[in-house]
Coordinates of C-alpha atoms in Angstrom, one line a residue:
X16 CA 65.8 -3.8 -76.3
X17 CA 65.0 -4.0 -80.2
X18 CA 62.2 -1.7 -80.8
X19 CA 60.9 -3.7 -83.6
X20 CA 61.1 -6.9 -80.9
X21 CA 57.3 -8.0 -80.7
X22 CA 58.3 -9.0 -77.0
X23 CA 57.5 -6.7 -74.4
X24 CA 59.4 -5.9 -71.3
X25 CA 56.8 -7.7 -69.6
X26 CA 57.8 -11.2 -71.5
X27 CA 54.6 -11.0 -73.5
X28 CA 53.3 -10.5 -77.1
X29 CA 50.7 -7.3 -77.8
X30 CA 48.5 -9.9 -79.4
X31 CA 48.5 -12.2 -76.4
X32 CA 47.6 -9.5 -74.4
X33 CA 44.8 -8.2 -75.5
X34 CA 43.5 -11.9 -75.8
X35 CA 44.0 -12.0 -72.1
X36 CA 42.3 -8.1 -71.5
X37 CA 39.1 -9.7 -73.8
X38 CA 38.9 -12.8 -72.0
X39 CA 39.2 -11.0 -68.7
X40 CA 36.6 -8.6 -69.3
X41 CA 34.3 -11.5 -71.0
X42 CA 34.7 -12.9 -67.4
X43 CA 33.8 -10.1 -65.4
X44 CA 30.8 -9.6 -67.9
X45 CA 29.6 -13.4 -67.0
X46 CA 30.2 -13.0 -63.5
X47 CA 28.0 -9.6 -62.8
X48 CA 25.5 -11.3 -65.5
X49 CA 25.2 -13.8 -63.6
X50 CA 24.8 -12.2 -60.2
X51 CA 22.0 -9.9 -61.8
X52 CA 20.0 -12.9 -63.0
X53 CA 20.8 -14.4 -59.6
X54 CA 19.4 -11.5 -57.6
X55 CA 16.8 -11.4 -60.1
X56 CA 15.6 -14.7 -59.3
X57 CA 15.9 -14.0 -55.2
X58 CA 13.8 -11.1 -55.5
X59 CA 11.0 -12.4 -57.3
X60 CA 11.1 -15.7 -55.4
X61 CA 11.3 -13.3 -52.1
X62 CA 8.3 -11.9 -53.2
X63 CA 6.1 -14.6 -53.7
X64 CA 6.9 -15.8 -50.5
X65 CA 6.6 -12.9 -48.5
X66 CA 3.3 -12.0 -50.0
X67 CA 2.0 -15.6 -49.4
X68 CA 3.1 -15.2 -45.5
X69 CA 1.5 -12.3 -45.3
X70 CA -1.5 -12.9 -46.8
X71 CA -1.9 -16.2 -45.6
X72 CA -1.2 -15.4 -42.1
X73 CA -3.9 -13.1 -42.7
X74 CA -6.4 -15.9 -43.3
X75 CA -5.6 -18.0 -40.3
X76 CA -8.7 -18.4 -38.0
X77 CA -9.6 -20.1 -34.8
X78 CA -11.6 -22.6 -36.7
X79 CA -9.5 -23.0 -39.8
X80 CA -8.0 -26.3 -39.2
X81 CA -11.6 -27.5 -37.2
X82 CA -14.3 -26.4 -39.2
X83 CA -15.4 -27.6 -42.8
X84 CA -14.8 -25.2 -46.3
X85 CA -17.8 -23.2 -46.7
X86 CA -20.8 -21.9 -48.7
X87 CA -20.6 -19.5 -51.5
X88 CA -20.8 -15.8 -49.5
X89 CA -21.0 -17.4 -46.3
X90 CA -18.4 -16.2 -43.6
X91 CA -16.5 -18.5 -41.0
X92 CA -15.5 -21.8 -41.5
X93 CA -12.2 -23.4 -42.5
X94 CA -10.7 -26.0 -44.1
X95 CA -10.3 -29.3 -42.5
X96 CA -12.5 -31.1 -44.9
X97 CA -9.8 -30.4 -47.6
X98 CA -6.9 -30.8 -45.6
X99 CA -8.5 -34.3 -44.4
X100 CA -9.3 -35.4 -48.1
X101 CA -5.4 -34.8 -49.8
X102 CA -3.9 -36.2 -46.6
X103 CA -6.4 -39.5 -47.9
X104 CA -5.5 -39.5 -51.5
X105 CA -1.8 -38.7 -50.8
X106 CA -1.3 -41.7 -48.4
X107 CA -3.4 -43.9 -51.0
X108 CA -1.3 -42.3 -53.6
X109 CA 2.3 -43.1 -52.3
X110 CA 1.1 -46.8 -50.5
X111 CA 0.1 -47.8 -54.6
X112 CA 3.2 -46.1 -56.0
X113 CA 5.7 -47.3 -53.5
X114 CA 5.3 -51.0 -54.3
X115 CA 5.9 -50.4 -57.8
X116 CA 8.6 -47.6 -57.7
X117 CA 10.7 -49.9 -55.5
X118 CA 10.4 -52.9 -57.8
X119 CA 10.8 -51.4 -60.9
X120 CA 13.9 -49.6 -59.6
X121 CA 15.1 -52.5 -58.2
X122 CA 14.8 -54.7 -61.6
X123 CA 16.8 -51.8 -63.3
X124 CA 19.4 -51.8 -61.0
X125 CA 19.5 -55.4 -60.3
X126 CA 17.9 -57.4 -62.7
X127 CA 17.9 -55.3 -66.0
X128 CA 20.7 -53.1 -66.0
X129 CA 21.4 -52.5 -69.7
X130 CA 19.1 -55.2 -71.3
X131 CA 16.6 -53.9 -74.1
X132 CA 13.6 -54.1 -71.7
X133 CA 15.5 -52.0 -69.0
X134 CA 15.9 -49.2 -71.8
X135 CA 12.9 -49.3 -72.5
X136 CA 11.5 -49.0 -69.0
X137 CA 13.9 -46.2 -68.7
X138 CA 12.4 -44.2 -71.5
X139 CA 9.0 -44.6 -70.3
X140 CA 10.3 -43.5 -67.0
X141 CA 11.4 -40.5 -68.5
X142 CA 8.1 -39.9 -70.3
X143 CA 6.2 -40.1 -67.4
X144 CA 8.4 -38.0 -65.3
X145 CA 8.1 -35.4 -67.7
X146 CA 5.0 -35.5 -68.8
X147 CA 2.5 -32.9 -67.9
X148 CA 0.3 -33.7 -64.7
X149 CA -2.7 -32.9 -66.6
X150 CA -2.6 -35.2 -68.7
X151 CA -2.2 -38.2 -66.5
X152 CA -5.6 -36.8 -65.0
X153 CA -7.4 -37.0 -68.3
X154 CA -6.2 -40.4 -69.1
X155 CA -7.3 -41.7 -65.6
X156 CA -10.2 -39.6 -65.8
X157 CA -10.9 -42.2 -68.4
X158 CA -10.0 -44.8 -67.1
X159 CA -11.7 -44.8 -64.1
X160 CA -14.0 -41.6 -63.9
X161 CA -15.6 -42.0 -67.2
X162 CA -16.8 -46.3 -66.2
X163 CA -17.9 -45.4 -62.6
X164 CA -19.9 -42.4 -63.6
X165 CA -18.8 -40.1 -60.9
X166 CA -15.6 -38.6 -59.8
X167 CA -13.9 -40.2 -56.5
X168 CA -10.7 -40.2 -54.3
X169 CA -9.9 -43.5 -55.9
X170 CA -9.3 -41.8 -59.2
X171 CA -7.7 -39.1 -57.9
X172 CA -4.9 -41.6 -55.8
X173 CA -4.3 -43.3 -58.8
X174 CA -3.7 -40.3 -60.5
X175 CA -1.0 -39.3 -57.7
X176 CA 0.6 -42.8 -57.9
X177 CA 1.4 -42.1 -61.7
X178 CA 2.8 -39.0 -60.7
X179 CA 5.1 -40.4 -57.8
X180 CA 6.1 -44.0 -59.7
X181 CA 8.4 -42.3 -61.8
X182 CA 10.6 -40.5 -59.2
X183 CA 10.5 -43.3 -57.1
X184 CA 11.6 -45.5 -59.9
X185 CA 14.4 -43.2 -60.7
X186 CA 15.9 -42.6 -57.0
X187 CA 15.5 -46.6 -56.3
X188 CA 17.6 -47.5 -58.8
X189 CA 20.4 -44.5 -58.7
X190 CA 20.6 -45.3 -55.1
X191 CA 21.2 -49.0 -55.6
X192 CA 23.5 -48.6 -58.0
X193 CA 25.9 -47.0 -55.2
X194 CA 26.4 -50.0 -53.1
X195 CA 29.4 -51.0 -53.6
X196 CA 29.3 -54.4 -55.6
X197 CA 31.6 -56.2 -53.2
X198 CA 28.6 -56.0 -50.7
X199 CA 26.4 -58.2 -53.0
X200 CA 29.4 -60.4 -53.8
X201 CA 30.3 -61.0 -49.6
X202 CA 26.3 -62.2 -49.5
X203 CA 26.8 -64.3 -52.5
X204 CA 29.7 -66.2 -51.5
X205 CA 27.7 -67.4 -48.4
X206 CA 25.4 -69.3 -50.5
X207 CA 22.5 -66.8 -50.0
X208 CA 20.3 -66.3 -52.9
X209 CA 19.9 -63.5 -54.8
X210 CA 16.7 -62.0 -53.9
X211 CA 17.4 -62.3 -50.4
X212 CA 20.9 -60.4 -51.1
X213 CA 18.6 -57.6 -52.3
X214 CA 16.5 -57.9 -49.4
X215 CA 19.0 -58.7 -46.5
X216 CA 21.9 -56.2 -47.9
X217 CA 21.2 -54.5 -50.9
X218 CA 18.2 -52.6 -50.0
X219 CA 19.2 -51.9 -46.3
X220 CA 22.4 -50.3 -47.8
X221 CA 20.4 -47.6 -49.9
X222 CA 17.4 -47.5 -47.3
X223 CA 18.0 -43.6 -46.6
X224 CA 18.3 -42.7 -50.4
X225 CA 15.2 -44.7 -51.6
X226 CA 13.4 -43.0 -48.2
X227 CA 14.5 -39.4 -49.6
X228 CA 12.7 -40.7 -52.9
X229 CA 9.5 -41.7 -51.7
X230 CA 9.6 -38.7 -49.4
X231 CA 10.8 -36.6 -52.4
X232 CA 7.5 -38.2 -54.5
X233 CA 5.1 -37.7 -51.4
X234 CA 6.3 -33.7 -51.7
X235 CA 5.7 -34.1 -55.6
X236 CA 2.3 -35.2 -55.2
X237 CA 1.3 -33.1 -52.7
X238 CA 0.8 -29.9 -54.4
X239 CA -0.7 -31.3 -57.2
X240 CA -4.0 -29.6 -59.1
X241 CA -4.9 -30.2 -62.8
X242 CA -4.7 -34.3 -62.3
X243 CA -7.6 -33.7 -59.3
X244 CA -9.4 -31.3 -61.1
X245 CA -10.3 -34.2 -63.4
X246 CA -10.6 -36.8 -60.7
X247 CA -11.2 -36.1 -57.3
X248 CA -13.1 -32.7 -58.1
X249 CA -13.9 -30.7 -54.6
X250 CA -16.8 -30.3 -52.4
X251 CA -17.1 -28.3 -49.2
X252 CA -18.9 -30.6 -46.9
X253 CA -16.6 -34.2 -45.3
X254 CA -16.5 -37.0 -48.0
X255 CA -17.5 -40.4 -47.4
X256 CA -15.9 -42.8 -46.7
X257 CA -16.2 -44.7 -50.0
X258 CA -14.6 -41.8 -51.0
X259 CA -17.2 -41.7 -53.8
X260 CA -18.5 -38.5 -55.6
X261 CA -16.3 -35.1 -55.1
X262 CA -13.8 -35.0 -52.4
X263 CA -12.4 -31.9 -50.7
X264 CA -8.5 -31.4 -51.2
X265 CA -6.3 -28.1 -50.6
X266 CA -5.0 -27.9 -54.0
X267 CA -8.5 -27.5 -56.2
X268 CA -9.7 -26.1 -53.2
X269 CA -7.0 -23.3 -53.3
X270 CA -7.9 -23.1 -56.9
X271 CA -11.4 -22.5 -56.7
X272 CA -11.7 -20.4 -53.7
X273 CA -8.8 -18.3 -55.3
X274 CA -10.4 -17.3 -58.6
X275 CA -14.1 -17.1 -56.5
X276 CA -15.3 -13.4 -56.1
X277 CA -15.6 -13.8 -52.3
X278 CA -13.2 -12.5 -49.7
X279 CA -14.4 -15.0 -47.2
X280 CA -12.9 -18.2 -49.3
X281 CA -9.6 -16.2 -51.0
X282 CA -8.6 -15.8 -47.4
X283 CA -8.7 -19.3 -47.0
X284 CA -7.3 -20.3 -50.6
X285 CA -4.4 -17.7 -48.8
X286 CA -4.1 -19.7 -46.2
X287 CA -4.7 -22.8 -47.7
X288 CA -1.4 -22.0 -49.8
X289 CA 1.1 -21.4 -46.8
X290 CA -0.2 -24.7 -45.8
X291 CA 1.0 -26.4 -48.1
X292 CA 3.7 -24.8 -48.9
X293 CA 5.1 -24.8 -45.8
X294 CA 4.4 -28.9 -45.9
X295 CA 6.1 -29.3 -49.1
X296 CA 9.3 -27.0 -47.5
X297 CA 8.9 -29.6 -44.4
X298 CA 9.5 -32.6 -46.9
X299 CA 11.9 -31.2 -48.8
X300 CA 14.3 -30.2 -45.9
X301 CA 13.4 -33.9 -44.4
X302 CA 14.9 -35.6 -47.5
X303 CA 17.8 -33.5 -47.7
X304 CA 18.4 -34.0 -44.0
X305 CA 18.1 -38.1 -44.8
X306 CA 20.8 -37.2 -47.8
X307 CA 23.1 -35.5 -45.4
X308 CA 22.8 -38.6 -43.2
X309 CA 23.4 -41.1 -45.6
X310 CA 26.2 -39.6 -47.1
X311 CA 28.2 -38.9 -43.6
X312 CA 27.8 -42.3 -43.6

């Protein structure tokens, strides 16, 4: 072979292979980068968990799930009242934002599609989903706070149902827009009307992925704090059933027992915390369960 040949014996140019060896070695750089940041990310996650099982094991009593939150420096108790309270305002919370979120989805999918008022909801969807939680308590705080003079569970579900339109709104509509269209045209072409289409076939075709969204928005809402802090507020004795004045919830409860100087109540805000997280994990894995369903389907 010509010595001056740029070809090697192995069929390839010097140039092209070192573009190869740097491209190769860019690759293997990626990869263990990304492994590292990976691992990274499973450690520190690891250890948030396994401190909060730990310490909120730790705080679970006999009475915890019986017994009312209590006094400053008092020992005992539990937290019932709290637990009782967001179960309230969540359940008020997704019954408002359902209705809407369905609707509105529905119109987008249905109705709007790409008409100027469909973009716009759109956009404001996207706001909203976005935007931070504490700021939808201070605009309901004045709202509603502000006029009745005192803070309430009514506030703080309204509050929530802001929170859990947008994601319903969103998982509506990008579920409806899977049914196949030849399903709306079979109902059609019997005479049925349109709305009833909706009802009869449209929506029973996406009822799993619009039940993973409102289960995905209950999960959303559930650990939510700054929007209560504004709203609902806390007290440690039961709430009435006006729902006027303070009302006990885990997440400012967890808050303000947490950042309180007695060991009593950071046991509980422990506790409090595995709670609801282990709630939140509960409707998480329930929606992706209803996903894997609907898609074996």
């Amino acid at each position: 072979m010509d010595a001056t040949n740029p070809i090697t014996a192995a069929g390839r140019t010097p140039a092209v292979s070192r573009v190869r060896s740097s491209r190769r070695v860019a690759d293997r750089i990626l990869i263990v980068a990304s492994t590292l940041a990976t691992l990274l990310g499973i450690v520190v996650l690891g250890s948030i968990l396994l401190m909060l099982i730990v310490e909120g094991v730790k705080g679970f009593t006999p009475t915890l799930l019986t017994a009312p939150t209590p006094g400053p420096g008092s020992e005992g108790g539990g937290i019932a009242n709290a637990i009782l309270g967001s179960l309230v305002m969540t359940f008020i919370g997704i019954v408002i934002a359902t209705p809407i979120g369905l609707m509105a989805g529905t119109f987008l999918a249905e109705y709007g599609k790409t008409s100027k008022i469909a973009d716009v909801i759109r956009f404001l969807n996207d706001v909203l989903l976005s935007a931070p939680s504490i700021l939808i308590g201070l605009f309901v705080y004045t709202l509603m706070v502000r006029p009745m003079g005192t803070y309430s569970g009514w506030a703080g579900a309204v509050a929530l149902a802001i929170i859990a339109v947008p994601v319903i709104v969103r998982t509506t509509e990008d579920m409806l827009r899977l049914v196949p269209g030849p399903m709306r045209e079979a109902g059609a072409a019997l005479g049925a009307p349109r709305s009833l289409v909706i009802r009869a076939i449209t929506w029973r075709a996406a009822s799993a992925g619009i039940v993973t969204g409102i289960i995905l928005a209950l999960a959303r809402i559930a650990g939510e704090t700054a929007p209560l802090l504004f709203t609902a507020l806390n007290n440690n004795s039961w709430f009435n059933a006006n729902l006027l004045g303070g009302v006990p919830n885990l997440p400012v409860m967890i808050y303000q027992f947490a950042l309180s100087p007695y060991p009593n109540w950071q046991s509980l805000a422990w506790a409090g915390a595995l709670l609801i997280t282990v709630t939140i994990l509960a409707l998480s894995v329930t929606a992706r369960f209803v996903i894997k369903e609907q898609r074996q389907r």
